[in-house]
CSV table of C-alpha atoms in Angstrom, one decimal:
chain,number,residue,atom,x,y,z
A,1,MET,CA,0.0,0.0,0.0
A,2,MET,CA,2.6,2.5,1.1
A,3,ASN,CA,4.9,1.8,-1.8
A,4,ASN,CA,2.0,2.7,-4.2
A,5,ILE,CA,1.4,5.9,-2.3
A,6,VAL,CA,5.1,6.9,-2.4
A,7,LYS,CA,5.3,5.9,-6.0
A,8,LYS,CA,2.4,8.2,-7.0
A,9,LEU,CA,3.8,11.0,-4.9
A,10,GLU,CA,7.2,10.6,-6.6
A,11,GLU,CA,5.4,11.2,-9.9
A,12,ASN,CA,4.9,14.7,-8.7
A,13,ARG,CA,8.5,15.0,-7.4
A,14,SER,CA,9.6,18.0,-9.5
A,15,GLN,CA,6.6,20.1,-8.3
A,16,ILE,CA,7.2,19.0,-4.7
A,17,ASP,CA,10.8,20.0,-4.9
A,18,GLU,CA,9.8,23.3,-6.4
A,19,TRP,CA,7.5,24.1,-3.4
A,20,PHE,CA,10.2,23.2,-1.0
A,21,GLU,CA,13.0,25.1,-2.7
A,22,HIS,CA,10.8,28.2,-3.1
A,23,MET,CA,10.0,28.3,0.6
A,24,HIS,CA,13.6,27.7,1.5
A,25,ARG,CA,14.8,30.6,-0.7
A,26,TYR,CA,12.3,33.0,0.7
A,27,PRO,CA,12.1,32.5,4.5
A,28,GLU,CA,10.1,34.7,6.8
A,29,LEU,CA,10.3,35.2,10.5
A,30,SER,CA,7.7,34.2,13.0
A,31,MET,CA,4.4,36.1,12.7
A,32,ASN,CA,5.7,38.0,9.7
A,33,GLU,CA,5.1,35.2,7.1
A,34,HIS,CA,2.7,37.1,4.9
A,35,GLU,CA,4.3,36.1,1.6
A,36,THR,CA,4.7,32.4,2.6
A,37,ALA,CA,1.0,32.3,3.6
A,38,LYS,CA,0.0,33.8,0.3
A,39,TYR,CA,2.2,31.3,-1.5
A,40,LEU,CA,0.7,28.3,0.4
A,41,ALA,CA,-2.9,29.5,-0.3
A,42,SER,CA,-2.1,30.0,-4.0
A,43,VAL,CA,-0.7,26.5,-4.4
A,44,ILE,CA,-3.7,24.8,-2.7
A,45,SER,CA,-6.4,27.0,-4.3
A,46,SER,CA,-6.9,24.9,-7.5
A,47,TRP,CA,-7.3,21.5,-5.7
A,48,GLY,CA,-10.9,21.8,-4.6
A,49,TYR,CA,-10.3,22.8,-1.0
A,50,GLU,CA,-12.1,25.5,0.9
A,51,VAL,CA,-9.2,27.7,1.8
A,52,GLU,CA,-9.3,30.2,4.6
A,53,THR,CA,-6.4,32.7,5.2
A,54,GLY,CA,-5.6,35.1,8.0
A,55,VAL,CA,-6.4,32.6,10.8
A,56,GLY,CA,-4.4,33.9,13.7
A,57,LYS,CA,-2.8,36.6,11.5
A,58,TYR,CA,-1.1,34.4,8.9
A,59,GLY,CA,-2.5,30.9,9.4
A,60,VAL,CA,-4.0,29.0,6.5
A,61,VAL,CA,-6.6,26.3,6.8
A,62,ALA,CA,-7.7,24.2,3.8
A,63,SER,CA,-10.7,21.9,4.2
A,64,LEU,CA,-11.9,19.1,1.9
A,65,LYS,CA,-15.0,17.0,2.6
A,66,VAL,CA,-15.4,13.7,0.7
A,67,GLY,CA,-18.4,11.4,1.0
A,68,ASN,CA,-21.0,11.3,3.8
A,69,GLY,CA,-18.7,10.8,6.8
A,70,ASP,CA,-19.1,13.1,9.7
A,71,LYS,CA,-15.6,12.6,11.2
A,72,SER,CA,-12.8,15.1,10.6
A,73,ILE,CA,-9.0,15.1,11.0
A,74,GLY,CA,-6.6,18.0,11.3
A,75,LEU,CA,-3.0,17.8,10.0
A,76,ARG,CA,-0.8,20.6,11.1
A,77,ALA,CA,2.5,22.0,9.6
A,78,ASP,CA,4.4,25.1,10.6
A,79,PHE,CA,6.1,27.5,8.2
A,80,ASP,CA,8.1,30.2,10.0
A,81,ALA,CA,11.9,30.5,9.8
A,82,LEU,CA,14.7,31.5,12.2
A,83,PRO,CA,16.8,34.6,12.6
A,84,ILE,CA,20.0,32.7,11.8
A,85,GLN,CA,22.4,33.0,8.9
A,86,GLU,CA,22.5,29.8,6.8
A,87,VAL,CA,26.0,28.7,5.8
A,88,ASN,CA,25.0,25.8,3.5
A,89,ASP,CA,26.1,26.0,-0.1
A,90,LEU,CA,22.8,24.9,-1.7
A,91,PRO,CA,21.5,25.9,-5.1
A,92,TYR,CA,18.3,27.0,-3.3
A,93,LYS,CA,19.9,28.5,-0.2
A,94,SER,CA,18.2,31.4,1.7
A,95,MET,CA,18.2,34.7,-0.2
A,96,VAL,CA,17.3,36.6,2.9
A,97,GLU,CA,20.2,37.9,4.9
A,98,GLY,CA,20.2,36.5,8.5
A,99,VAL,CA,17.0,34.5,8.0
A,100,SER,CA,16.7,30.9,7.1
A,101,HIS,CA,14.8,27.7,7.4
A,102,LEU,CA,17.1,25.9,9.8
A,103,CYS,CA,14.4,23.9,11.6
A,104,GLY,CA,12.8,22.3,8.5
A,105,HIS,CA,9.5,24.1,8.6
A,106,ASP,CA,9.7,24.5,4.9
A,107,GLY,CA,9.9,20.7,4.7
A,108,HIS,CA,7.0,20.2,7.0
A,109,SER,CA,4.8,22.5,4.9
A,110,THR,CA,5.9,20.8,1.7
A,111,MET,CA,5.0,17.4,3.1
A,112,LEU,CA,1.5,18.6,3.9
A,113,LEU,CA,1.1,20.2,0.5
A,114,ALA,CA,2.1,17.0,-1.2
A,115,ALA,CA,-0.3,15.0,0.9
A,116,GLY,CA,-3.1,17.5,0.3
A,117,LYS,CA,-2.7,17.3,-3.5
A,118,TYR,CA,-2.7,13.5,-3.3
A,119,LEU,CA,-5.8,13.4,-1.1
A,120,ALA,CA,-7.7,15.8,-3.4
A,121,GLU,CA,-6.8,13.7,-6.5
A,122,THR,CA,-7.6,10.2,-5.0
A,123,LYS,CA,-10.4,11.0,-2.5
A,124,ASN,CA,-9.9,7.7,-0.8
A,125,PHE,CA,-11.4,8.7,2.5
A,126,ASN,CA,-14.9,9.5,3.9
A,127,GLY,CA,-15.1,12.6,6.0
A,128,THR,CA,-13.3,16.0,6.2
A,129,VAL,CA,-9.5,16.6,6.2
A,130,ARG,CA,-8.2,20.0,7.3
A,131,LEU,CA,-4.7,21.1,6.4
A,132,ILE,CA,-3.6,23.5,9.1
A,133,PHE,CA,-0.6,25.6,8.1
A,134,GLN,CA,0.6,27.5,11.2
A,135,PRO,CA,2.8,30.6,11.5
A,136,GLY,CA,4.9,31.6,14.5
A,137,GLU,CA,5.9,28.3,16.0
A,138,GLU,CA,9.4,29.4,16.9
A,139,THR,CA,8.1,32.2,19.2
A,140,MET,CA,5.2,30.1,20.6
A,141,GLU,CA,2.7,32.7,19.1
A,142,GLY,CA,1.2,31.0,16.1
A,143,GLY,CA,-0.6,28.1,17.7
A,144,PRO,CA,-2.3,30.2,20.4
A,145,ALA,CA,-3.1,32.9,17.9
A,146,MET,CA,-5.0,30.4,15.6
A,147,ILE,CA,-6.8,28.9,18.6
A,148,GLU,CA,-7.8,32.4,19.8
A,149,ASP,CA,-9.1,33.2,16.3
A,150,GLY,CA,-11.5,30.2,16.6
A,151,LEU,CA,-9.5,27.5,14.8
A,152,PHE,CA,-11.4,24.5,16.2
A,153,ASP,CA,-14.7,26.3,16.4
A,154,ARG,CA,-14.6,27.5,12.8
A,155,PHE,CA,-12.9,24.3,11.5
A,156,PRO,CA,-14.0,21.4,13.8
A,157,VAL,CA,-11.8,18.3,14.1
A,158,ASP,CA,-12.1,15.1,16.1
A,159,ALA,CA,-8.3,14.8,16.4
A,160,VAL,CA,-5.3,16.8,15.4
A,161,PHE,CA,-1.8,15.6,14.4
A,162,GLY,CA,1.6,17.1,14.0
A,163,MET,CA,5.0,15.9,12.8
A,164,HIS,CA,8.6,17.2,13.1
A,165,ASN,CA,11.9,16.1,11.5
A,166,MET,CA,14.6,15.1,13.9
A,167,PRO,CA,18.3,14.9,13.1
A,168,GLY,CA,20.1,11.9,14.6
A,169,LEU,CA,17.1,9.6,14.2
A,170,ALA,CA,17.2,7.1,11.3
A,171,LEU,CA,16.3,8.6,8.0
A,172,GLY,CA,12.6,8.2,7.1
A,173,LYS,CA,11.6,6.2,10.3
A,174,LEU,CA,8.6,7.4,12.2
A,175,TYR,CA,8.8,7.7,16.0
A,176,PHE,CA,5.8,7.7,18.3
A,177,ALA,CA,5.5,8.2,22.1
A,178,ASP,CA,2.6,9.0,24.3
A,179,GLY,CA,2.4,11.3,27.3
A,180,ASP,CA,4.9,14.1,27.8
A,181,VAL,CA,7.0,14.3,24.7
A,182,MET,CA,8.2,17.9,24.5
A,183,ALA,CA,9.0,20.5,27.2
A,184,ALA,CA,7.4,23.8,28.1
A,185,VAL,CA,9.7,26.7,27.0
A,186,ASP,CA,10.1,30.2,28.4
A,187,ASN,CA,12.1,32.6,26.2
A,188,TRP,CA,13.3,35.4,28.4
A,189,GLU,CA,15.5,38.4,27.9
A,190,ILE,CA,17.6,40.0,30.7
A,191,VAL,CA,18.9,43.5,30.3
A,192,LEU,CA,21.7,44.6,32.6
A,193,THR,CA,22.5,48.3,32.8
A,194,GLY,CA,25.8,49.5,34.2
A,195,LYS,CA,27.8,52.7,33.5
A,196,GLY,CA,29.9,53.2,30.4
A,197,SER,CA,33.5,54.3,30.7
A,198,HIS,CA,36.9,54.2,28.9
A,199,GLY,CA,38.5,50.8,29.0
A,200,ALA,CA,41.6,52.2,30.7
A,201,MET,CA,39.5,53.6,33.5
A,202,PRO,CA,37.1,50.8,34.6
A,203,GLU,CA,36.9,52.3,38.1
A,204,LEU,CA,34.8,55.1,36.7
A,205,GLY,CA,32.3,52.7,35.2
A,206,ILE,CA,30.1,49.7,36.1
A,207,ASP,CA,30.7,46.8,33.8
A,208,PRO,CA,27.6,44.9,32.7
A,209,VAL,CA,29.8,42.4,30.9
A,210,VAL,CA,31.4,41.2,34.1
A,211,ALA,CA,28.0,41.1,35.8
A,212,GLY,CA,26.5,39.2,32.9
A,213,SER,CA,29.4,36.7,32.8
A,214,SER,CA,28.9,36.0,36.5
A,215,LEU,CA,25.2,35.6,35.9
A,216,VAL,CA,25.7,33.2,33.1
A,217,MET,CA,27.7,30.9,35.3
A,218,ALA,CA,25.3,31.2,38.2
A,219,LEU,CA,22.4,30.3,36.0
A,220,GLN,CA,24.0,27.0,35.3
A,221,THR,CA,23.6,25.9,38.9
A,222,ILE,CA,19.8,26.1,38.8
A,223,VAL,CA,19.2,22.7,37.2
A,224,ALA,CA,22.3,21.1,38.6
A,225,ARG,CA,21.5,21.9,42.2
A,226,ASN,CA,17.7,22.5,42.4
A,227,VAL,CA,16.0,20.1,39.9
A,228,ALA,CA,15.7,16.5,40.9
A,229,PRO,CA,18.1,14.4,38.9
A,230,ALA,CA,15.2,12.2,37.8
A,231,ASN,CA,13.5,15.2,36.2
A,232,SER,CA,14.4,17.1,33.0
A,233,ALA,CA,15.1,20.8,32.7
A,234,VAL,CA,17.6,23.1,31.0
A,235,VAL,CA,18.6,26.8,31.2
A,236,THR,CA,20.4,27.9,28.0
A,237,VAL,CA,21.9,31.4,27.5
A,238,GLY,CA,21.8,31.4,23.7
A,239,ALA,CA,22.9,35.0,23.2
A,240,PHE,CA,25.0,37.5,25.2
A,241,GLN,CA,25.3,40.8,23.5
A,242,SER,CA,27.2,43.9,24.8
A,243,GLY,CA,29.4,46.6,23.6
A,244,SER,CA,31.2,47.2,20.3
A,245,ALA,CA,34.7,48.3,21.2
A,246,GLY,CA,37.5,46.5,23.0
A,247,ASN,CA,38.6,49.7,24.7
A,248,ALA,CA,35.3,50.7,26.3
A,249,VAL,CA,33.3,49.6,29.3
A,250,ALA,CA,29.8,48.9,27.8
A,251,GLN,CA,26.7,50.7,29.1
A,252,SER,CA,24.5,47.6,29.0
A,253,ALA,CA,24.3,43.9,28.2
A,254,ILE,CA,21.6,41.6,27.0
A,255,LEU,CA,21.2,37.9,27.8
A,256,ARG,CA,18.7,35.8,25.9
A,257,LEU,CA,17.6,32.7,27.6
A,258,SER,CA,15.7,29.5,26.6
A,259,ILE,CA,14.3,27.8,29.8
A,260,ARG,CA,12.8,24.4,29.4
A,261,THR,CA,10.9,22.3,32.0
A,262,LYS,CA,8.6,19.3,32.0
A,263,THR,CA,6.5,19.8,35.1
A,264,PRO,CA,4.6,22.8,36.6
A,265,GLU,CA,6.5,22.5,39.8
A,266,ASP,CA,9.9,22.5,38.1
A,267,ARG,CA,8.8,25.5,35.9
A,268,THR,CA,7.9,27.5,39.0
A,269,LEU,CA,11.1,26.6,40.7
A,270,VAL,CA,13.4,27.3,37.8
A,271,LEU,CA,11.8,30.6,36.8
A,272,ASP,CA,11.9,31.8,40.4
A,273,LYS,CA,15.5,30.9,40.6
A,274,VAL,CA,16.3,32.9,37.4
A,275,ARG,CA,14.6,35.9,38.8
A,276,SER,CA,16.4,35.6,42.2
A,277,LEU,CA,19.8,35.0,40.7
A,278,THR,CA,19.4,37.9,38.3
A,279,LYS,CA,18.4,40.3,41.1
A,280,HIS,CA,21.3,39.3,43.3
A,281,GLN,CA,24.0,39.1,40.7
A,282,ALA,CA,23.0,42.5,39.2
A,283,GLU,CA,22.8,44.2,42.5
A,284,GLY,CA,26.1,42.6,43.6
A,285,TYR,CA,27.9,44.2,40.7
A,286,GLY,CA,26.1,47.5,41.0
A,287,CYS,CA,23.9,47.1,37.9
A,288,THR,CA,20.3,47.6,37.4
A,289,TYR,CA,18.3,45.0,35.6
A,290,GLU,CA,15.1,44.2,33.6
A,291,ILE,CA,13.7,40.8,32.9
A,292,ARG,CA,11.5,40.6,29.8
A,293,GLU,CA,9.4,37.4,30.1
A,294,GLY,CA,8.4,36.1,26.7
A,295,ILE,CA,5.3,34.1,25.7
A,296,PRO,CA,5.3,30.9,27.6
A,297,GLY,CA,5.1,27.5,26.0
A,298,ALA,CA,3.5,24.4,27.3
A,299,VAL,CA,4.4,20.7,27.8
A,300,LEU,CA,3.4,18.8,24.7
A,301,VAL,CA,1.3,15.8,25.8
A,302,ASN,CA,0.3,13.1,23.3
A,303,ASP,CA,-3.0,11.4,23.8
A,304,VAL,CA,-2.4,7.7,24.5
A,305,ALA,CA,-5.3,6.4,22.3
A,306,GLU,CA,-4.6,8.6,19.4
A,307,THR,CA,-0.9,7.9,19.5
A,308,LYS,CA,-1.5,4.1,19.4
A,309,LYS,CA,-4.0,4.6,16.6
A,310,ALA,CA,-1.5,6.7,14.5
A,311,TYR,CA,1.3,4.2,15.3
A,312,GLU,CA,-0.8,1.2,14.1
A,313,ILE,CA,-1.8,3.0,10.9
A,314,ALA,CA,1.9,3.8,10.2
A,315,ARG,CA,3.0,0.3,11.1
A,316,GLU,CA,0.5,-1.2,8.7
A,317,ALA,CA,1.4,1.2,6.0
A,318,PHE,CA,5.2,1.2,6.3
A,319,GLY,CA,6.0,-2.1,8.1
A,320,ASP,CA,7.5,-2.8,11.5
A,321,GLU,CA,11.0,-1.8,10.5
A,322,SER,CA,10.0,1.7,9.6
A,323,VAL,CA,8.2,2.7,12.8
A,324,VAL,CA,9.3,2.9,16.5
A,325,TYR,CA,7.0,2.9,19.5
A,326,PRO,CA,7.7,4.0,22.1
A,327,GLY,CA,10.2,6.5,20.7
A,328,PRO,CA,12.4,9.1,22.3
A,329,THR,CA,11.2,12.3,24.0
A,330,PHE,CA,13.0,15.7,24.0
A,331,LEU,CA,13.4,18.9,25.9
A,332,GLY,CA,12.7,20.8,22.7
A,333,SER,CA,9.4,22.6,22.5
A,334,ASP,CA,6.5,23.1,20.0
A,335,ASP,CA,3.4,25.2,20.4
A,336,PHE,CA,1.4,22.4,18.9
A,337,ALA,CA,1.2,21.6,22.6
A,338,PHE,CA,-1.6,24.2,22.8
A,339,MET,CA,-3.6,22.5,20.0
A,340,LEU,CA,-3.3,19.2,21.9
A,341,GLN,CA,-4.8,20.9,25.0
A,342,GLN,CA,-7.8,21.6,22.9
A,343,LYS,CA,-8.1,18.3,20.9
A,344,PRO,CA,-6.8,14.8,21.3
A,345,GLY,CA,-4.0,13.8,18.9
A,346,THR,CA,-0.4,13.1,18.7
A,347,TYR,CA,2.9,14.6,17.5
A,348,CYS,CA,5.5,12.2,16.0
A,349,PHE,CA,9.0,12.6,14.7
A,350,ILE,CA,10.4,11.6,11.3
A,351,GLY,CA,14.1,10.8,11.3
A,352,ASN,CA,16.3,13.3,9.4
A,353,GLY,CA,19.3,11.1,9.4
A,354,ASP,CA,22.9,12.1,10.1
A,355,THR,CA,22.6,15.9,9.7
A,356,PRO,CA,23.5,18.8,12.0
A,357,MET,CA,20.8,19.5,14.6
A,358,VAL,CA,17.9,21.8,13.9
A,359,HIS,CA,18.8,25.5,14.5
A,360,HIS,CA,22.4,24.8,13.5
A,361,PRO,CA,23.7,27.1,10.6
A,362,ARG,CA,24.4,24.0,8.5
A,363,PHE,CA,21.2,22.1,9.2
A,364,THR,CA,19.5,20.8,6.1
A,365,PHE,CA,16.1,19.2,5.8
A,366,ASN,CA,16.6,15.8,4.1
A,367,LYS,CA,14.5,16.0,0.9
A,368,ALA,CA,14.2,12.2,0.9
A,369,ASN,CA,11.6,12.7,3.6
A,370,LEU,CA,9.3,14.9,1.5
A,371,THR,CA,7.4,12.0,0.0
A,372,LYS,CA,7.8,9.7,3.0
A,373,GLY,CA,6.3,12.3,5.3
A,374,ALA,CA,3.5,13.1,2.8
A,375,ALA,CA,2.8,9.3,2.6
A,376,TYR,CA,2.3,9.2,6.4
A,377,TRP,CA,-0.2,12.0,6.2
A,378,VAL,CA,-2.0,10.2,3.5
A,379,ALA,CA,-2.1,6.9,5.3
A,380,LEU,CA,-3.2,8.6,8.5
A,381,THR,CA,-6.0,10.4,6.8
A,382,GLU,CA,-7.2,7.3,4.9
A,383,GLY,CA,-6.9,5.2,8.0
A,384,TYR,CA,-8.7,7.7,10.3
A,385,LEU,CA,-11.4,8.5,7.8
A,386,ALA,CA,-11.6,4.9,6.4
A,387,VAL,CA,-14.1,4.2,3.6
A,388,SER,CA,-16.4,1.3,4.4
A,389,ALA,CA,-18.6,-0.7,2.0
A,390,GLY,CA,-21.7,1.3,2.9
A,391,ASP,CA,-20.1,4.7,2.4
A,392,GLN,CA,-21.0,7.0,-0.5
A,393,ASN,CA,-18.2,9.1,-1.8
A,394,ASP,CA,-18.6,12.0,-4.2
């Protein structure tokens, strides 16, 4: 069955590659993806779907009903890029300075486009499939924005499903796990303000670089000495920006943090420790400080029943050697977690093979997964909205 689906998808390979390469060349940052949203809608518009744009600012929802079935399924893909310079030498590399698809969201959207076209052509299901293209995943904004804009009221689904590529996992294999699969994330910014001075006269200034350096080291003790070893949490300082000259004491410094936790208790503990350490480190060095708390994420929890159902459909379609259950869990985050708070469903991983990790300047989405991932979406839709002998399809 699956070989036939992949074979038919491969017949459209040149167009699938064109979609992917276009999105890769023209990346857009979270909640600014107006051109990408227009592109997605334009591609889908001729396939017979009801296409709604502007859902949660730039979200796109394409719905297709076939037959007389009353069940509906939601398939979600994200399409925002990252503020990181790509260093790959690809014929379709990013043409936008400092912005690139280094998480594979262009691949996720392409897999869903390919599946959507296939489903529209074959119509081998009974019910409604909704293709949910979501902006703003990297900043945890897009999922909540679409939900607040009535996503599941305007476009009802019985279950919703997501998928993400993962470097280091076997290429093309699908990995399923139920329960807590991804962590909550809090993206914070700490601003330390000191007093600028000449580098030769540090006694006349208050150095925020020294204060920030001490704070970076202090933050590393939070998980090591406060979170139970059996639990999972991480505090990463991903950016430390200050000054522009070697012979000057800077006026201020900015630290950007990614804080990830798996339980409400650990989240409260870790965030309180970040606040406390920032206060005491800043004051100890004579600096003032400001903590800018970003939009919080949520723990991504897969529904047990829907995970097992998706796994069984994938196993029947791909074979035992191509699916893993239970698969690994990660401290990464995804705002698909908010959709799973609203509807049952599951979020799986597709192995990206031996590539640099997502968010690395040399990450590349493995194009071999474009038809494999699309085939999973097709199999899941056809399995979830199975046609029976008594069904009447259009």
